[in-house]
Amino acid sequence: MLTSDDLDQDMLHELRETAQQLRVDSVRASAAASSGHPTSSMSAADLIAVLLARHLRYDFADPGAPGNDHLIFSKGHASPLLYAMLRAVGAIGEEELLGYRTAGSPLEGHPTPRLPWVDVATGSLGQGLPIGVGLAITGKYLDRLPYRVWVLCGDSELAEGSIWEAAEQAGHSGLDNLIVIVDVNRLGQRGPTRHGWDTGAYAARFRAFGWHALEVDGHDVAAVDRAFGEAASHSGGPAVILARTRKGRGVAAVEDREGLHGKPLPDADEAIRELGGIRDIRVSPAPPAPAPAVARASAAVAWRPPAFEPGSMVATRTAFGQALAALGDARPEVVVLDGEVSDSTRTEFFAQAHPDRFFQFYIAEQQMVAAAIGMQVRGWIPFAATFAAFFTRAYDFIRMAAVSRASIRLCGSHAGVAIGQDGPSQMALEDLAALRAVYGSTVLCPCDANQAAWLAGAMADLPGVSYLRTSRGDTPVIYEPGERFLIGGSRVLRSGPDDKVTLVAAGVTVHEALAAADLLAEDGIPARVVDAYSVKPVDVLTLRAAARETAGIVTVEDHWPEGGLGDAVLSALTVDGGVLPSVRKLAVRSMPGSATPAEQLRMAGIDTGAIATAAAELVTGHRA
Amino acid sequence: MLTSDDLDQDMLHELRETAQQLRVDSVRASAAASSGHPTSSMSAADLIAVLLARHLRYDFADPGAPGNDHLIFSKGHASPLLYAMLRAVGAIGEEELLGYRTAGSPLEGHPTPRLPWVDVATGSLGQGLPIGVGLAITGKYLDRLPYRVWVLCGDSELAEGSIWEAAEQAGHSGLDNLIVIVDVNRLGQRGPTRHGWDTGAYAARFRAFGWHALEVDGHDVAAVDRAFGEAASHSGGPAVILARTRKGRGVAAVEDREGLHGKPLPDADEAIRELGGIRDIRVSPAPPAPAPAVARASAAVAWRPPAFEPGSMVATRTAFGQALAALGDARPEVVVLDGEVSDSTRTEFFAQAHPDRFFQFYIAEQQMVAAAIGMQVRGWIPFAATFAAFFTRAYDFIRMAAVSRASIRLCGSHAGVAIGQDGPSQMALEDLAALRAVYGSTVLCPCDANQAAWLAGAMADLPGVSYLRTSRGDTPVIYEPGERFLIGGSRVLRSGPDDKVTLVAAGVTVHEALAAADLLAEDGIPARVVDAYSVKPVDVLTLRAAARETAGIVTVEDHWPEGGLGDAVLSALTVDGGVLPSVRKLAVRSMPGSATPAEQLRMAGIDTGAIATAAAELVTGHRA
């Protein structure tokens, strides 16, 4: 590769012309779509032209090549620039470019991995950088390959806390394979940003977090080239280039003007003329660094889940942790991410067994989930764990993981009021609702140790976002070691030809339901008990059979009434729009405080007595 | 108040003794509860002793006094220290202290406003500081009172991005009434923190964000006193005291040892002896600065919602924005918070009308919601608005707002696939599920401008977390100006004695349902149409009547199938555990891309044609 000293006038001209082409194509794509963000693309065109022609090492014909650099548009609304770039390298053609934002086109309003050159979806600002940190960790500590991770950020998104979680993590992890380019065009959506063109303000912040920071005129291609070269060769830590730019650069009618965010140019034809017209420059980036393909074990590798003796008392979180450690023996792609609670979630067992595949993110749940998304880009199998309640902190990242078609595994411990004394701040009572409402997600809620262990292993091969809810307290082991549990299945724990009512439970409430069935049996009411460990997908056939064969269904969950197990059951019963049975939904309906686990379950009305009472009422048709 | 030069040996002794009392009481409370965080309390005992005796201005007999300082334990797990402090000032007695963490006690595992001296719930780390920023903004720019806001943080929680959103906001807003004390005890939950005792690392970060930072030995009461004095008198910006401390300070068996987080001391009696035994020191903090009570207008003040002409086309977000501006005329306590998208959410109308009550948080949704929580502590009526999708970023804060018994109003615009070309990153498709699963929440989804305007006004007087979902595109105005809409109500838009099926919709799908009813009428199938604008609480009576009086119900929502309107309807029909009717749930079941709004509704199967087909199938009993 040329050094910047070699940048002669021809090359400077070529870079400027490439930038103009990127601008023109951004304008054209947005004009064709009658929507989009051309002005936010135009500010960064010189930056991307220089990156593409002089610094990126990437084979666009082979986007999966292990040595390829990674480029993330954290400012995903600059998608016209990304697509203009793809035309410049010959990855897409004219027709595809001008199909931007139309139905069926993979050139969506914001980038998604429907395009093979896009690693992850962006568009929710502040996510691309923490995901890039995950990718850089992957390159340095897992793949151990020389690829670099380039992230294009907007200045507005530097207000997001997730950016500073990433800054801290990257500085602390010494990620000198990470180079962040900030397009400081000083204008946000509705007006000026907080710091305008004060790149020094941003530089001071990044430096405080241990970064190498450079300030540059983002329209001076020679200066940009020098800065990129310096950033890429900086060792020991991450680098950031703070580039002063002008939004809408190159077209006087829009350049550096407020009120034009996210709008096509008022006169595209005139703008294209002003930018020098349509060009067909083809840019050939440098090839990727030589890198061996990383061998991945097949999904069929056998693993041996830990065995827990039926009748013993074991917390599902403990079983999860032990299972993860065992899974790590069989599956070298399994990696584990901690939010500084590994002693609680029990990922500490994995940390002890596989310290090289265990990553500490401290109390930064957004960065933890983002890193998991970054790691799976390169084929690793990440499990991220914290208290179930604290995944709410990363909910936007989980939502976007689905848009990224990312396969990540989340384990939330300490679910529900059953945790007892710690009180509501530590109790996940909305996790089932939140995780069910993620596209393509799997939501699992085991009630015993052998089940938790098996499901943890099954998650390794699940596509999409999967979630395992574990409990703090010990619960009886009721299944045999090695028993298999299908995703989308359930276990009918009690049933008989005369069942009058069905109790559907998951997690800790399974044990309450079993005890309730005993009470009901004493009263002459045979009750079926269903362990609905797979909350999504839920076992529709078993539930519909119960609806046909018993007089009613009682659902019971350690969760708010909205969006959890009860709603999943109700929804399953409507799959074909048929007539539904009597259903009674037990859930947590008042704000808990501190109390013992048993008191909590009783006060919430989800314990043995409450279940038995509700079931008896449903059968007899009147309230006790 | 004494200056620190006046700290004589007697005073120093008294401060140290007070700190020991706080430690002893933390140990006692945790021992009585057999749980809790004594070691995390002991590290900060000297800090709190000095604060209480020498710097806090607070009348514990009158926690609502407008001039009171505010003290937030952002490290909420140090609740034993907080409760020990309350005993030291005589606010609670021995018996209450020792009832810590028992059922019914307001001394919960983590602080909540069940205690009148607690402004907001903490326990999810990283929240106390951004909420404190909201309170400091309130003091400086709304109340204009001389109270100070003190926030006690742990060092672990400085990894949370929300802390740096707060640091940026506080620095930029010049909050010299905000003083943060960081208890740098170097130990997190499962081991050392990232920076250990390197208070310089933290100081550099805070200084980069414009803070005055002081480093101090947190067990040297004279030095702490000087630091607090300097921080409190610093003007122009916020101050932070980074105090090096030792976890478990004062008891050799636990001091600065790993593996003891969140555990009572192994030998409480011995620890109490080592700490010098039980004391009964009574501390009398300085009185609050004189401050007039802030007059609040009564909730009954009439306001005049903007009027939109039936038949015209207006986006509900526009109506919301105009309503908010009008509400601001009538209600001087209404304040509005923006996440740098006021042109999209249309809070710009309020900003123009009431610039002194409009606050810009840039793209920092966690800080925005946290500030709303802080503002309502002092009786203000905050409305925070951003794209509905981006409230997922602040979901943990919203969850905790419910634990805080906070009344905050959230408006999310650009809901659902109906936004069209921008693609899934910008589409809220999980917001109804997430917001329904917040304790005590209200979830509103208006379909027309007059309804949106009315509901925006109604939210001002709603307790708890309320949420209004607005749409990007223009929709027909179907209600008369000034029509009233009850929370928990609905509108039956079509009905007749021969209705065969009921269509339940909310927001944009109401208009699709009305058109579907027209189609169905042509086919001889009279359909009832229910506008279920109040998704939570949902109108149980109207829905149950529909279930009785028609052959089935079709629900249709611009949302994933999980946890939204359909589940709310199903749940309503089970309120008494009765037999349910036929229900068919239409919702978004595949990942959208870019397309026009009409194409999106069609591809998602929630448009007129899809509704009519589903309803006809339900009535005729077979699929088309």
Coordinates of C-alpha atoms in Angstrom, one line a residue, chain A residues 26-436:
Chain A
S26 CA -26.2 9.2 -2.6
V27 CA -28.2 12.0 -4.1
R28 CA -29.5 9.8 -6.9
A29 CA -30.5 6.9 -4.7
S30 CA -32.4 9.2 -2.3
A31 CA -34.0 11.0 -5.2
A32 CA -35.2 7.8 -6.7
A33 CA -36.6 6.7 -3.3
S34 CA -38.0 10.1 -2.5
S35 CA -36.6 9.6 1.0
G36 CA -33.3 8.9 2.8
H37 CA -30.4 10.8 4.1
P38 CA -28.3 12.2 1.3
T39 CA -26.9 15.2 3.3
S40 CA -25.6 12.9 6.1
S41 CA -24.0 10.8 3.4
M42 CA -22.4 13.7 1.6
S43 CA -20.5 14.9 4.7
A44 CA -18.7 11.6 5.0
A45 CA -18.0 11.0 1.3
D46 CA -14.4 12.1 1.3
L47 CA -13.8 9.9 4.4
I48 CA -15.2 6.8 2.7
A49 CA -13.4 7.5 -0.6
V50 CA -10.0 7.6 1.2
L51 CA -10.8 4.6 3.3
L52 CA -11.9 2.5 0.3
A53 CA -9.1 3.4 -2.0
R54 CA -6.3 3.6 0.4
H55 CA -6.9 1.7 3.7
L56 CA -9.6 -0.8 3.6
R57 CA -8.4 -4.4 3.0
Y58 CA -11.4 -6.2 1.7
D59 CA -12.4 -8.6 -1.1
F60 CA -15.9 -7.6 -2.1
A61 CA -16.2 -10.7 -4.2
D62 CA -15.7 -12.8 -1.0
P63 CA -17.4 -11.0 1.9
G64 CA -16.8 -14.0 4.2
A65 CA -13.1 -14.0 3.7
P66 CA -11.6 -14.4 7.2
G67 CA -8.9 -11.7 6.6
N68 CA -11.4 -9.1 5.4
D69 CA -11.5 -5.9 7.4
H70 CA -14.9 -5.0 8.8
L71 CA -16.6 -1.7 8.2
I72 CA -19.6 -0.8 10.2
F73 CA -21.8 2.2 9.5
S74 CA -22.8 3.1 13.0
K75 CA -24.5 6.1 11.5
G76 CA -26.8 3.7 9.6
H77 CA -28.9 6.5 8.2
A78 CA -26.0 7.2 5.9
S79 CA -27.0 4.1 4.0
P80 CA -27.0 5.9 0.6
L81 CA -23.2 6.4 1.1
L82 CA -22.8 2.7 1.9
Y83 CA -24.7 1.7 -1.2
A84 CA -22.8 4.3 -3.3
M85 CA -19.7 2.7 -2.0
L86 CA -20.9 -0.8 -3.0
R87 CA -21.5 0.5 -6.5
A88 CA -18.0 2.0 -6.6
V89 CA -16.4 -1.3 -5.9
G90 CA -18.6 -3.1 -8.3
A91 CA -20.6 -5.1 -5.7
I92 CA -23.9 -3.8 -6.9
G93 CA -25.0 -2.1 -10.1
E94 CA -26.9 1.0 -11.1
E95 CA -30.3 -0.7 -11.1
E96 CA -29.9 -2.0 -7.5
L97 CA -28.7 1.4 -6.3
L98 CA -31.7 3.1 -7.7
G99 CA -34.0 0.5 -6.2
Y100 CA -33.0 1.9 -2.8
R101 CA -35.8 1.7 -0.2
T102 CA -38.3 -0.1 -2.5
A103 CA -40.2 -3.2 -1.5
G104 CA -38.1 -6.3 -1.8
S105 CA -34.8 -4.4 -2.2
P106 CA -32.0 -5.4 0.2
L107 CA -30.9 -1.8 0.0
E108 CA -33.1 -0.9 3.0
G109 CA -33.5 2.5 4.6
H110 CA -30.9 1.5 7.1
P111 CA -28.3 -1.3 6.4
T112 CA -29.1 -4.9 7.3
P113 CA -27.2 -8.1 6.7
R114 CA -29.6 -8.9 3.9
L115 CA -26.5 -7.5 2.0
P116 CA -23.6 -9.9 2.4
W117 CA -21.2 -6.9 2.9
V118 CA -23.1 -5.8 5.9
D119 CA -22.2 -7.5 9.2
V120 CA -24.9 -6.1 11.4
A121 CA -28.0 -3.9 11.2
T122 CA -27.6 -0.3 12.3
G123 CA -30.0 2.6 12.4
S124 CA -30.4 2.8 16.1
L125 CA -27.6 5.2 16.8
G126 CA -24.9 4.3 19.3
Q127 CA -24.9 0.6 18.4
G128 CA -22.3 0.2 15.6
L129 CA -19.4 1.2 17.8
P130 CA -20.0 -1.2 20.7
I131 CA -20.7 -4.0 18.1
G132 CA -17.4 -3.0 16.4
V133 CA -15.7 -3.4 19.8
G134 CA -17.1 -6.9 19.9
L135 CA -15.7 -7.6 16.5
A136 CA -12.3 -6.1 17.4
I137 CA -12.2 -8.3 20.5
T138 CA -13.0 -11.2 18.3
G139 CA -10.1 -10.4 15.9
K140 CA -7.6 -9.9 18.7
Y141 CA -8.5 -12.5 21.2
L142 CA -10.6 -15.2 19.4
D143 CA -9.9 -15.3 15.7
R144 CA -6.4 -13.9 16.3
L145 CA -6.4 -12.6 12.7
P146 CA -5.0 -9.3 11.4
Y147 CA -8.2 -7.8 10.2
R148 CA -9.1 -4.3 11.3
V149 CA -12.5 -3.0 12.3
W150 CA -13.5 0.4 11.0
V151 CA -16.5 2.1 12.4
L152 CA -18.1 5.2 10.9
C153 CA -19.9 7.2 13.6
G154 CA -22.0 10.3 13.5
D155 CA -21.3 13.1 16.0
S156 CA -24.8 13.1 17.3
E157 CA -24.6 9.5 18.4
L158 CA -21.6 10.3 20.7
A159 CA -24.3 11.4 23.2
E160 CA -25.3 7.8 23.7
G161 CA -24.0 6.1 26.8
S162 CA -23.4 3.0 24.8
I163 CA -20.6 4.8 23.0
W164 CA -18.8 5.4 26.2
E165 CA -19.3 1.9 27.4
A166 CA -17.6 1.0 24.2
A167 CA -14.9 3.6 24.6
E168 CA -14.0 2.2 28.1
Q169 CA -14.0 -1.4 27.0
A170 CA -11.9 -0.7 23.9
G171 CA -9.4 1.3 25.8
H172 CA -9.1 -1.2 28.5
S173 CA -8.8 -4.1 26.1
G174 CA -6.1 -2.4 24.1
L175 CA -8.0 -2.8 20.8
D176 CA -5.5 -1.3 18.3
N177 CA -7.3 -3.1 15.5
L178 CA -10.2 -0.7 16.0
I179 CA -10.4 2.6 14.2
V180 CA -13.3 4.9 14.6
I181 CA -14.1 7.6 12.1
V182 CA -16.4 10.3 13.4
D183 CA -18.2 12.4 10.8
V184 CA -18.5 15.6 12.8
N185 CA -20.9 17.5 10.5
R186 CA -22.1 19.5 13.6
L187 CA -25.8 19.0 12.7
G188 CA -28.1 16.5 14.3
Q189 CA -31.7 15.8 13.3
R190 CA -33.4 18.9 14.6
G191 CA -30.5 21.3 14.9
P192 CA -26.9 21.7 16.0
T193 CA -25.2 19.0 18.1
R194 CA -24.1 19.7 21.6
H195 CA -20.5 20.4 20.7
G196 CA -20.8 21.5 17.1
W197 CA -17.4 21.4 15.4
D198 CA -15.5 21.3 18.6
T199 CA -13.6 18.2 17.8
G200 CA -11.3 19.0 20.7
A201 CA -14.2 18.3 23.1
Y202 CA -14.6 14.8 21.7
A203 CA -10.9 14.2 21.5
A204 CA -10.5 15.0 25.2
R205 CA -13.2 12.5 26.1
F206 CA -11.8 9.7 24.0
R207 CA -8.3 10.4 25.3
A208 CA -9.5 10.2 28.8
F209 CA -10.7 6.7 28.0
G210 CA -7.3 5.7 26.7
W211 CA -7.7 6.3 23.0
H212 CA -5.4 7.8 20.4
A213 CA -7.4 10.7 19.0
L214 CA -6.8 12.7 15.8
E215 CA -8.6 15.8 14.6
V216 CA -8.7 16.5 10.9
D217 CA -10.5 18.4 8.2
G218 CA -12.7 15.7 6.8
H219 CA -12.8 17.2 3.4
D220 CA -9.0 17.4 3.0
V221 CA -8.4 14.0 1.4
A222 CA -4.6 14.2 1.9
A223 CA -5.0 15.0 5.6
V224 CA -7.6 12.3 6.0
D225 CA -5.3 9.8 4.4
R226 CA -2.5 10.7 6.8
A227 CA -4.8 10.5 9.7
F228 CA -6.1 7.1 8.7
G229 CA -2.5 5.9 8.2
E230 CA -1.5 7.1 11.6
A231 CA -4.6 5.6 13.2
A232 CA -4.1 2.2 11.6
S233 CA -0.5 2.0 12.6
H234 CA -1.1 3.1 16.1
S235 CA -0.5 0.3 18.5
G236 CA -1.5 -0.5 22.0
G237 CA -5.0 0.9 21.9
P238 CA -7.9 2.1 19.7
A239 CA -7.8 5.2 17.6
V240 CA -10.4 7.7 16.7
I241 CA -10.4 10.2 13.8
L242 CA -12.5 13.2 14.5
A243 CA -13.3 14.7 11.1
R244 CA -14.7 18.2 10.8
T245 CA -17.2 18.0 7.9
R246 CA -20.1 19.8 6.4
K247 CA -23.5 18.2 6.1
G248 CA -24.6 18.2 2.5
R249 CA -21.1 19.0 1.4
G250 CA -20.7 20.0 -2.3
V251 CA -24.2 21.3 -2.9
A252 CA -24.7 25.0 -1.9
A253 CA -28.5 24.7 -1.6
V254 CA -28.1 22.2 1.3
E255 CA -24.5 22.5 2.6
D256 CA -24.3 23.1 6.4
R257 CA -28.0 24.0 6.5
E258 CA -30.4 23.1 9.2
G259 CA -33.8 21.5 8.6
L260 CA -32.7 19.2 5.9
H261 CA -31.9 16.1 7.9
G262 CA -33.3 12.9 6.3
K263 CA -34.7 14.6 3.2
P264 CA -33.9 14.1 -0.5
L265 CA -32.3 17.1 -2.1
P266 CA -34.8 19.7 -3.3
D267 CA -33.4 19.6 -6.8
A268 CA -31.4 16.4 -7.4
D269 CA -30.6 17.1 -11.1
E270 CA -29.1 20.5 -10.3
A271 CA -27.2 19.0 -7.4
I272 CA -25.7 16.3 -9.6
R273 CA -24.7 18.9 -12.1
E274 CA -23.1 20.9 -9.3
L275 CA -21.2 17.8 -8.1
G276 CA -19.8 17.3 -11.6
G277 CA -22.3 14.7 -12.9
I278 CA -22.5 11.0 -12.8
R279 CA -19.3 9.1 -12.8
D280 CA -18.3 5.5 -13.2
I281 CA -15.1 5.3 -11.2
R282 CA -14.3 1.8 -10.1
V283 CA -12.4 1.5 -6.9
S284 CA -10.4 -1.6 -6.0
P285 CA -9.6 -1.9 -2.4
A286 CA -6.5 -3.7 -1.2
P287 CA -6.9 -7.4 -0.7
P288 CA -7.5 -8.8 2.8
A289 CA -4.5 -9.8 4.8
P290 CA -3.8 -13.5 4.3
A291 CA -5.7 -15.5 6.9
P292 CA -6.6 -19.1 7.3
A293 CA -10.3 -20.0 7.4
V294 CA -11.2 -20.7 10.9
A295 CA -12.4 -24.2 11.3
R296 CA -15.7 -24.6 13.0
A297 CA -16.8 -27.7 14.7
S298 CA -20.0 -29.1 13.4
A299 CA -23.2 -28.5 15.3
A300 CA -23.6 -32.2 15.8
V301 CA -20.7 -32.5 18.3
A302 CA -21.9 -34.4 21.3
W303 CA -21.6 -32.9 24.7
R304 CA -22.3 -34.3 28.1
P305 CA -24.6 -32.2 30.2
P306 CA -23.9 -32.3 33.9
A307 CA -26.1 -34.7 35.8
F308 CA -28.2 -33.8 38.8
E309 CA -29.8 -36.3 41.0
P310 CA -33.6 -36.4 41.0
G311 CA -34.9 -35.3 44.4
S312 CA -31.9 -33.1 45.2
M313 CA -32.2 -29.4 45.4
V314 CA -30.3 -27.3 42.8
A315 CA -30.7 -23.8 41.4
T316 CA -31.3 -23.7 37.7
R317 CA -28.7 -21.0 37.5
T318 CA -26.1 -23.4 38.9
A319 CA -27.1 -26.0 36.4
F320 CA -26.8 -23.4 33.6
G321 CA -23.3 -22.5 34.7
Q322 CA -22.1 -26.1 35.0
A323 CA -23.7 -26.9 31.6
L324 CA -22.0 -24.0 30.0
A325 CA -18.6 -25.1 31.3
A326 CA -19.3 -28.6 29.9
L327 CA -20.5 -27.3 26.6
G328 CA -17.3 -25.3 26.3
D329 CA -15.4 -28.6 26.5
A330 CA -17.2 -30.0 23.5
R331 CA -17.7 -26.8 21.5
P332 CA -14.7 -24.6 21.0
E333 CA -16.8 -21.9 19.4
V334 CA -18.7 -21.2 22.6
V335 CA -17.7 -18.0 24.3
V336 CA -19.2 -16.4 27.4
L337 CA -19.8 -12.8 28.3
D338 CA -20.2 -11.5 31.8
G339 CA -21.7 -8.3 33.2
E340 CA -19.7 -8.5 36.4
V341 CA -22.1 -11.0 38.0
S342 CA -20.6 -14.3 37.1
D343 CA -20.8 -15.5 40.7
S344 CA -24.6 -14.9 40.5
T345 CA -25.3 -16.2 37.0
R346 CA -22.8 -19.0 37.6
T347 CA -20.9 -18.3 34.4
E348 CA -17.9 -18.5 36.8
F349 CA -17.8 -22.2 36.1
F350 CA -17.1 -21.5 32.5
A351 CA -14.6 -18.8 33.4
Q352 CA -12.6 -21.3 35.4
A353 CA -12.7 -23.9 32.7
H354 CA -12.2 -21.7 29.7
P355 CA -10.6 -18.4 30.7
D356 CA -9.5 -17.7 27.2
R357 CA -13.1 -17.7 26.0
F358 CA -14.6 -15.8 28.9
F359 CA -14.9 -12.0 28.5
Q360 CA -15.6 -9.5 31.3
F361 CA -17.7 -6.4 30.4
Y362 CA -18.2 -5.1 33.9
I363 CA -21.5 -3.5 34.6
A364 CA -22.1 -2.4 31.0
E365 CA -25.0 -4.6 29.7
Q366 CA -25.3 -2.7 26.4
Q367 CA -21.7 -3.3 25.5
M368 CA -22.0 -6.9 26.7
V369 CA -24.9 -7.7 24.3
A370 CA -23.3 -5.7 21.5
A371 CA -20.1 -7.7 21.9
A372 CA -22.1 -10.9 21.6
I373 CA -23.5 -9.6 18.4
G374 CA -20.1 -8.8 17.1
M375 CA -18.7 -12.2 18.0
Q376 CA -21.4 -14.1 16.2
V377 CA -20.6 -12.2 13.0
R378 CA -17.4 -14.3 12.9
G379 CA -19.1 -17.6 13.7
W380 CA -18.6 -17.7 17.4
I381 CA -21.4 -18.9 19.7
P382 CA -21.8 -16.3 22.4
F383 CA -23.7 -16.7 25.6
A384 CA -24.2 -13.4 27.6
A385 CA -25.4 -13.5 31.1
T386 CA -26.6 -11.1 33.8
F387 CA -29.5 -10.8 36.2
A388 CA -32.6 -11.2 34.0
A389 CA -33.8 -7.7 35.2
F390 CA -30.7 -6.0 33.8
F391 CA -31.2 -7.2 30.2
T392 CA -33.8 -4.5 30.1
R393 CA -30.8 -2.2 30.0
A394 CA -29.8 -3.7 26.6
Y395 CA -33.3 -4.1 25.2
D396 CA -32.6 -1.9 22.2
F397 CA -29.6 -4.0 21.4
I398 CA -31.6 -7.2 21.7
R399 CA -34.3 -5.8 19.4
M400 CA -31.7 -4.8 16.9
A401 CA -30.0 -8.2 17.1
A402 CA -33.1 -9.6 15.5
V403 CA -32.8 -7.1 12.7
S404 CA -29.2 -8.2 12.3
R405 CA -30.3 -11.8 12.0
A406 CA -27.8 -12.4 14.8
S407 CA -27.7 -15.6 16.8
I408 CA -27.0 -14.7 20.4
R409 CA -27.8 -16.5 23.6
L410 CA -28.9 -14.6 26.7
C411 CA -29.2 -16.0 30.2
G412 CA -31.0 -14.0 32.8
S413 CA -30.8 -15.2 36.4
H414 CA -32.6 -14.1 39.5
A415 CA -36.0 -14.0 37.8
G416 CA -39.2 -13.1 39.5
V417 CA -40.4 -12.4 43.1
A418 CA -38.9 -15.8 44.1
I419 CA -35.6 -14.1 44.6
G420 CA -37.0 -12.9 47.9
Q421 CA -35.4 -10.2 50.0
D422 CA -33.6 -8.1 47.4
G423 CA -36.7 -6.4 46.3
P424 CA -38.2 -5.4 42.9
S425 CA -35.2 -3.6 41.4
Q426 CA -33.5 -7.0 41.2
M427 CA -36.6 -9.0 40.1
A428 CA -37.2 -9.6 36.4
L429 CA -40.9 -9.5 36.1
E430 CA -41.1 -8.2 32.5
D431 CA -38.4 -10.4 30.9
L432 CA -40.7 -12.9 29.3
A433 CA -42.8 -10.2 27.7
A434 CA -39.8 -8.2 26.5
L435 CA -38.0 -11.3 25.1
R436 CA -41.1 -12.8 23.5

